mmCIF file with all atom_site columns, C-alpha atoms in Angstrom:
data_model
loop_
_atom_site.group_PDB
_atom_site.id
_atom_site.type_symbol
_atom_site.label_atom_id
_atom_site.label_alt_id
_atom_site.label_comp_id
_atom_site.label_asym_id
_atom_site.label_entity_id
_atom_site.label_seq_id
_atom_site.pdbx_PDB_ins_code
_atom_site.Cartn_x
_atom_site.Cartn_y
_atom_site.Cartn_z
_atom_site.occupancy
_atom_site.B_iso_or_equiv
_atom_site.pdbx_formal_charge
_atom_site.auth_seq_id
_atom_site.auth_comp_id
_atom_site.auth_asym_id
_atom_site.auth_atom_id
_atom_site.pdbx_PDB_model_num
ATOM 1   C CA . MET J 1 1   ? -4.548  9.249   -4.309  1.00 89.00 ? 1   MET J CA 1
ATOM 2   C CA . LEU J 1 2   ? -1.535  7.053   -3.626  1.00 95.00 ? 2   LEU J CA 1
ATOM 3   C CA . GLU J 1 3   ? 1.729   8.582   -4.793  1.00 95.00 ? 3   GLU J CA 1
ATOM 4   C CA . VAL J 1 4   ? 4.846   6.416   -5.131  1.00 98.00 ? 4   VAL J CA 1
ATOM 5   C CA . THR J 1 5   ? 8.152   8.037   -5.973  1.00 97.00 ? 5   THR J CA 1
ATOM 6   C CA . ILE J 1 6   ? 11.361  7.013   -7.747  1.00 98.00 ? 6   ILE J CA 1
ATOM 7   C CA . THR J 1 7   ? 13.023  7.379   -4.303  1.00 98.00 ? 7   THR J CA 1
ATOM 8   C CA . ASP J 1 8   ? 10.497  4.796   -2.879  1.00 98.00 ? 8   ASP J CA 1
ATOM 9   C CA . TYR J 1 9   ? 11.347  2.475   -5.813  1.00 97.00 ? 9   TYR J CA 1
ATOM 10  C CA . GLU J 1 10  ? 15.074  2.766   -5.210  1.00 97.00 ? 10  GLU J CA 1
ATOM 11  C CA . THR J 1 11  ? 14.875  2.410   -1.415  1.00 97.00 ? 11  THR J CA 1
ATOM 12  C CA . ILE J 1 12  ? 12.643  -0.716  -1.608  1.00 97.00 ? 12  ILE J CA 1
ATOM 13  C CA . THR J 1 13  ? 14.319  -2.523  -4.445  1.00 96.00 ? 13  THR J CA 1
ATOM 14  C CA . GLY J 1 14  ? 17.885  -1.505  -3.701  1.00 96.00 ? 14  GLY J CA 1
ATOM 15  C CA . THR J 1 15  ? 18.430  -0.463  -7.309  1.00 95.00 ? 15  THR J CA 1
ATOM 16  C CA . GLN J 1 16  ? 19.247  2.855   -8.837  1.00 96.00 ? 16  GLN J CA 1
ATOM 17  C CA . VAL J 1 17  ? 16.906  4.006   -11.614 1.00 96.00 ? 17  VAL J CA 1
ATOM 18  C CA . PRO J 1 18  ? 18.942  5.576   -14.495 1.00 96.00 ? 18  PRO J CA 1
ATOM 19  C CA . LYS J 1 19  ? 17.805  9.175   -15.324 1.00 97.00 ? 19  LYS J CA 1
ATOM 20  C CA . ALA J 1 20  ? 16.979  8.015   -18.835 1.00 97.00 ? 20  ALA J CA 1
ATOM 21  C CA . THR J 1 21  ? 14.434  5.466   -17.642 1.00 94.00 ? 21  THR J CA 1
ATOM 22  C CA . GLU J 1 22  ? 12.894  7.586   -14.841 1.00 96.00 ? 22  GLU J CA 1
ATOM 23  C CA . PRO J 1 23  ? 9.883   8.660   -16.944 1.00 96.00 ? 23  PRO J CA 1
ATOM 24  C CA . GLN J 1 24  ? 8.970   5.012   -17.730 1.00 94.00 ? 24  GLN J CA 1
ATOM 25  C CA . VAL J 1 25  ? 9.318   3.883   -14.073 1.00 95.00 ? 25  VAL J CA 1
ATOM 26  C CA . ARG J 1 26  ? 7.370   6.915   -12.810 1.00 96.00 ? 26  ARG J CA 1
ATOM 27  C CA . ALA J 1 27  ? 4.622   6.188   -15.317 1.00 94.00 ? 27  ALA J CA 1
ATOM 28  C CA . ARG J 1 28  ? 4.490   2.482   -14.314 1.00 93.00 ? 28  ARG J CA 1
ATOM 29  C CA . LEU J 1 29  ? 4.322   3.374   -10.565 1.00 96.00 ? 29  LEU J CA 1
ATOM 30  C CA . GLY J 1 30  ? 1.535   5.875   -11.353 1.00 96.00 ? 30  GLY J CA 1
ATOM 31  C CA . VAL J 1 31  ? -0.556  3.348   -13.267 1.00 94.00 ? 31  VAL J CA 1
ATOM 32  C CA . ILE J 1 32  ? -0.151  0.647   -10.629 1.00 95.00 ? 32  ILE J CA 1
ATOM 33  C CA . ALA J 1 33  ? -0.854  3.077   -7.802  1.00 96.00 ? 33  ALA J CA 1
ATOM 34  C CA . ALA J 1 34  ? -4.019  4.165   -9.569  1.00 95.00 ? 34  ALA J CA 1
ATOM 35  C CA . LEU J 1 35  ? -5.089  0.529   -9.957  1.00 94.00 ? 35  LEU J CA 1
ATOM 36  C CA . VAL J 1 36  ? -4.438  -0.073  -6.269  1.00 96.00 ? 36  VAL J CA 1
ATOM 37  C CA . TRP J 1 37  ? -6.577  3.035   -5.425  1.00 97.00 ? 37  TRP J CA 1
ATOM 38  C CA . ALA J 1 38  ? -9.368  1.861   -7.696  1.00 95.00 ? 38  ALA J CA 1
ATOM 39  C CA . TYR J 1 39  ? -9.329  -1.627  -6.184  1.00 94.00 ? 39  TYR J CA 1
ATOM 40  C CA . LEU J 1 40  ? -9.608  -0.187  -2.683  1.00 95.00 ? 40  LEU J CA 1
ATOM 41  C CA . GLY J 1 41  ? -12.651 1.874   -3.827  1.00 95.00 ? 41  GLY J CA 1
ATOM 42  C CA . PRO J 1 42  ? -14.425 3.912   -1.096  1.00 95.00 ? 42  PRO J CA 1
ATOM 43  C CA . GLN J 1 43  ? -12.055 2.545   1.611   1.00 95.00 ? 43  GLN J CA 1
ATOM 44  C CA . ALA J 1 44  ? -8.964  3.843   -0.271  1.00 96.00 ? 44  ALA J CA 1
ATOM 45  C CA . THR J 1 45  ? -8.341  6.891   1.997   1.00 97.00 ? 45  THR J CA 1
ATOM 46  C CA . ALA J 1 46  ? -8.788  5.017   5.158   1.00 96.00 ? 46  ALA J CA 1
ATOM 47  C CA . VAL J 1 47  ? -6.527  2.045   4.083   1.00 96.00 ? 47  VAL J CA 1
ATOM 48  C CA . ASP J 1 48  ? -3.947  4.569   2.811   1.00 97.00 ? 48  ASP J CA 1
ATOM 49  C CA . ALA J 1 49  ? -3.874  6.375   6.135   1.00 96.00 ? 49  ALA J CA 1
ATOM 50  C CA . ALA J 1 50  ? -3.471  3.113   8.115   1.00 96.00 ? 50  ALA J CA 1
ATOM 51  C CA . TYR J 1 51  ? -1.271  1.049   5.729   1.00 96.00 ? 51  TYR J CA 1
ATOM 52  C CA . ARG J 1 52  ? 0.488   3.523   3.415   1.00 97.00 ? 52  ARG J CA 1
ATOM 53  C CA . ASN J 1 53  ? 3.845   1.658   3.692   1.00 96.00 ? 53  ASN J CA 1
ATOM 54  C CA . VAL J 1 54  ? 2.177   -1.589  2.614   1.00 96.00 ? 54  VAL J CA 1
ATOM 55  C CA . LEU J 1 55  ? 0.515   0.032   -0.383  1.00 97.00 ? 55  LEU J CA 1
ATOM 56  C CA . VAL J 1 56  ? 3.789   1.678   -1.416  1.00 97.00 ? 56  VAL J CA 1
ATOM 57  C CA . TYR J 1 57  ? 5.653   -1.575  -1.050  1.00 97.00 ? 57  TYR J CA 1
ATOM 58  C CA . LEU J 1 58  ? 3.070   -3.527  -3.005  1.00 96.00 ? 58  LEU J CA 1
ATOM 59  C CA . THR J 1 59  ? 3.095   -0.897  -5.845  1.00 96.00 ? 59  THR J CA 1
ATOM 60  C CA . VAL J 1 60  ? 6.887   -0.797  -6.015  1.00 96.00 ? 60  VAL J CA 1
ATOM 61  C CA . MET J 1 61  ? 7.332   -4.532  -6.066  1.00 94.00 ? 61  MET J CA 1
ATOM 62  C CA . LYS J 1 62  ? 4.680   -4.943  -8.744  1.00 92.00 ? 62  LYS J CA 1
ATOM 63  C CA . ALA J 1 63  ? 6.444   -2.337  -10.847 1.00 92.00 ? 63  ALA J CA 1
ATOM 64  C CA . PHE J 1 64  ? 9.775   -4.002  -10.172 1.00 92.00 ? 64  PHE J CA 1
ATOM 65  C CA . ARG J 1 65  ? 8.495   -7.429  -11.248 1.00 86.00 ? 65  ARG J CA 1
ATOM 66  C CA . ALA J 1 66  ? 7.033   -5.947  -14.379 1.00 81.00 ? 66  ALA J CA 1
ATOM 67  C CA . ASP J 1 67  ? 10.477  -4.598  -15.191 1.00 78.00 ? 67  ASP J CA 1
ATOM 68  C CA . ALA J 1 68  ? 12.200  -7.885  -14.387 1.00 75.00 ? 68  ALA J CA 1
ATOM 69  C CA . VAL J 1 69  ? 9.844   -10.374 -15.823 1.00 65.00 ? 69  VAL J CA 1
ATOM 70  C CA . PRO J 1 70  ? 8.551   -9.963  -19.351 1.00 60.00 ? 70  PRO J CA 1
ATOM 71  C CA . ILE J 1 71  ? 4.759   -10.352 -19.624 1.00 61.00 ? 71  ILE J CA 1
ATOM 72  C CA . GLY J 1 72  ? 3.874   -13.999 -20.056 1.00 57.00 ? 72  GLY J CA 1
ATOM 73  C CA . ILE J 1 73  ? 7.216   -15.438 -19.053 1.00 56.00 ? 73  ILE J CA 1
ATOM 74  C CA . ARG J 1 74  ? 7.617   -16.925 -15.538 1.00 55.00 ? 74  ARG J CA 1
ATOM 75  C CA . SER J 1 75  ? 10.901  -18.772 -16.032 1.00 59.00 ? 75  SER J CA 1
ATOM 76  C CA . GLU J 1 76  ? 13.339  -19.957 -18.681 1.00 62.00 ? 76  GLU J CA 1
ATOM 77  C CA . SER J 1 77  ? 16.069  -22.531 -18.797 1.00 61.00 ? 77  SER J CA 1
ATOM 78  C CA . VAL J 1 78  ? 18.996  -22.784 -21.168 1.00 65.00 ? 78  VAL J CA 1
ATOM 79  C CA . GLY J 1 79  ? 19.888  -26.449 -20.985 1.00 73.00 ? 79  GLY J CA 1
ATOM 80  C CA . SER J 1 80  ? 17.154  -28.529 -22.805 1.00 75.00 ? 80  SER J CA 1
ATOM 81  C CA . THR J 1 81  ? 15.216  -25.257 -23.398 1.00 68.00 ? 81  THR J CA 1
ATOM 82  C CA . SER J 1 82  ? 12.358  -24.943 -20.927 1.00 67.00 ? 82  SER J CA 1
ATOM 83  C CA . VAL J 1 83  ? 9.986   -21.957 -20.775 1.00 64.00 ? 83  VAL J CA 1
ATOM 84  C CA . SER J 1 84  ? 7.109   -21.524 -18.332 1.00 62.00 ? 84  SER J CA 1
ATOM 85  C CA . TYR J 1 85  ? 4.330   -19.026 -18.982 1.00 57.00 ? 85  TYR J CA 1
ATOM 86  C CA . ALA J 1 86  ? 2.896   -16.977 -16.073 1.00 55.00 ? 86  ALA J CA 1
ATOM 87  C CA . ASP J 1 87  ? -0.687  -16.184 -15.403 1.00 54.00 ? 87  ASP J CA 1
ATOM 88  C CA . GLY J 1 88  ? -0.568  -12.437 -14.954 1.00 49.00 ? 88  GLY J CA 1
ATOM 89  C CA . PHE J 1 89  ? 2.638   -12.469 -12.880 1.00 51.00 ? 89  PHE J CA 1
ATOM 90  C CA . GLY J 1 90  ? 4.445   -9.951  -14.975 1.00 52.00 ? 90  GLY J CA 1
ATOM 91  C CA . ASP J 1 91  ? 1.398   -7.967  -16.130 1.00 63.00 ? 91  ASP J CA 1
ATOM 92  C CA . PRO J 1 92  ? 1.223   -4.703  -14.163 1.00 65.00 ? 92  PRO J CA 1
ATOM 93  C CA . LEU J 1 93  ? -2.461  -4.395  -14.949 1.00 74.00 ? 93  LEU J CA 1
ATOM 94  C CA . THR J 1 94  ? -3.451  -7.710  -13.297 1.00 82.00 ? 94  THR J CA 1
ATOM 95  C CA . PHE J 1 95  ? -3.260  -8.300  -9.520  1.00 88.00 ? 95  PHE J CA 1
ATOM 96  C CA . THR J 1 96  ? -2.114  -11.759 -8.526  1.00 85.00 ? 96  THR J CA 1
ATOM 97  C CA . ALA J 1 97  ? -4.225  -13.747 -6.071  1.00 85.00 ? 97  ALA J CA 1
ATOM 98  C CA . ASP J 1 98  ? -1.743  -12.953 -3.300  1.00 88.00 ? 98  ASP J CA 1
ATOM 99  C CA . GLU J 1 99  ? -1.911  -9.175  -4.035  1.00 91.00 ? 99  GLU J CA 1
ATOM 100 C CA . ARG J 1 100 ? -5.674  -9.319  -3.968  1.00 90.00 ? 100 ARG J CA 1
ATOM 101 C CA . SER J 1 101 ? -5.585  -11.216 -0.721  1.00 90.00 ? 101 SER J CA 1
ATOM 102 C CA . VAL J 1 102 ? -3.302  -8.523  0.809   1.00 92.00 ? 102 VAL J CA 1
ATOM 103 C CA . LEU J 1 103 ? -5.515  -5.695  -0.407  1.00 94.00 ? 103 LEU J CA 1
ATOM 104 C CA . ASP J 1 104 ? -8.704  -7.514  0.741   1.00 93.00 ? 104 ASP J CA 1
ATOM 105 C CA . GLY J 1 105 ? -7.096  -8.062  4.141   1.00 92.00 ? 105 GLY J CA 1
ATOM 106 C CA . LEU J 1 106 ? -6.247  -4.387  4.545   1.00 94.00 ? 106 LEU J CA 1
ATOM 107 C CA . MET J 1 107 ? -9.870  -3.559  3.862   1.00 94.00 ? 107 MET J CA 1
ATOM 108 C CA . GLY J 1 108 ? -11.083 -6.135  6.350   1.00 90.00 ? 108 GLY J CA 1
ATOM 109 C CA . ARG J 1 109 ? -12.741 -8.303  3.709   1.00 83.00 ? 109 ARG J CA 1
ATOM 110 C CA . PRO J 1 110 ? -13.026 -11.995 4.436   1.00 70.00 ? 110 PRO J CA 1
ATOM 111 C CA . GLN J 1 111 ? -10.802 -14.355 2.552   1.00 65.00 ? 111 GLN J CA 1
ATOM 112 C CA . ARG J 1 112 ? -12.341 -15.128 -0.800  1.00 60.00 ? 112 ARG J CA 1
ATOM 113 C CA . ARG J 1 113 ? -11.619 -17.942 -3.219  1.00 55.00 ? 113 ARG J CA 1
ATOM 114 C CA . THR J 1 114 ? -13.054 -18.345 -6.622  1.00 52.00 ? 114 THR J CA 1
ATOM 115 C CA . VAL J 1 115 ? -14.498 -21.557 -7.994  1.00 48.00 ? 115 VAL J CA 1
ATOM 116 C CA . ALA J 1 116 ? -15.270 -21.429 -11.655 1.00 48.00 ? 116 ALA J CA 1
ATOM 117 C CA . SER J 1 117 ? -16.842 -17.925 -11.852 1.00 50.00 ? 117 SER J CA 1
ATOM 118 C CA . VAL J 1 118 ? -18.613 -18.073 -8.426  1.00 53.00 ? 118 VAL J CA 1
ATOM 119 C CA . ILE J 1 119 ? -17.118 -16.188 -5.395  1.00 55.00 ? 119 ILE J CA 1
ATOM 120 C CA . VAL J 1 120 ? -17.150 -18.252 -2.241  1.00 55.00 ? 120 VAL J CA 1
ATOM 121 C CA . GLU J 1 121 ? -16.580 -16.594 1.144   1.00 62.00 ? 121 GLU J CA 1
ATOM 122 C CA . LEU J 1 122 ? -14.750 -18.867 3.624   1.00 63.00 ? 122 LEU J CA 1
ATOM 123 C CA . ALA J 1 123 ? -15.820 -18.547 7.273   1.00 57.00 ? 123 ALA J CA 1
#
């Protein structure tokens, strides 16, 4: 199982996690790491052995974005009030297309694109 620590989080993000929020950050890292592991399926151990640093980085940055960007909000403006809503960007339980592409690449899967609800493999 992929384990990502508070030290990993602090090193990668350059931020210090206050002691009071360590349990929440640790829990978020654990949930995201478990989702990454589940996504990798039977190849998880091999991918972890070969690309652990990439998996840790992806997990940390997903947790960091979840902390920085409230679920559903992508951007806000003050002048003339403009709000854009994200499609899973801030949701730690949803992998973005780019995250799925990275994980698929680590597993050696061909690039996939979805059209409607049909998966198409590009040669």
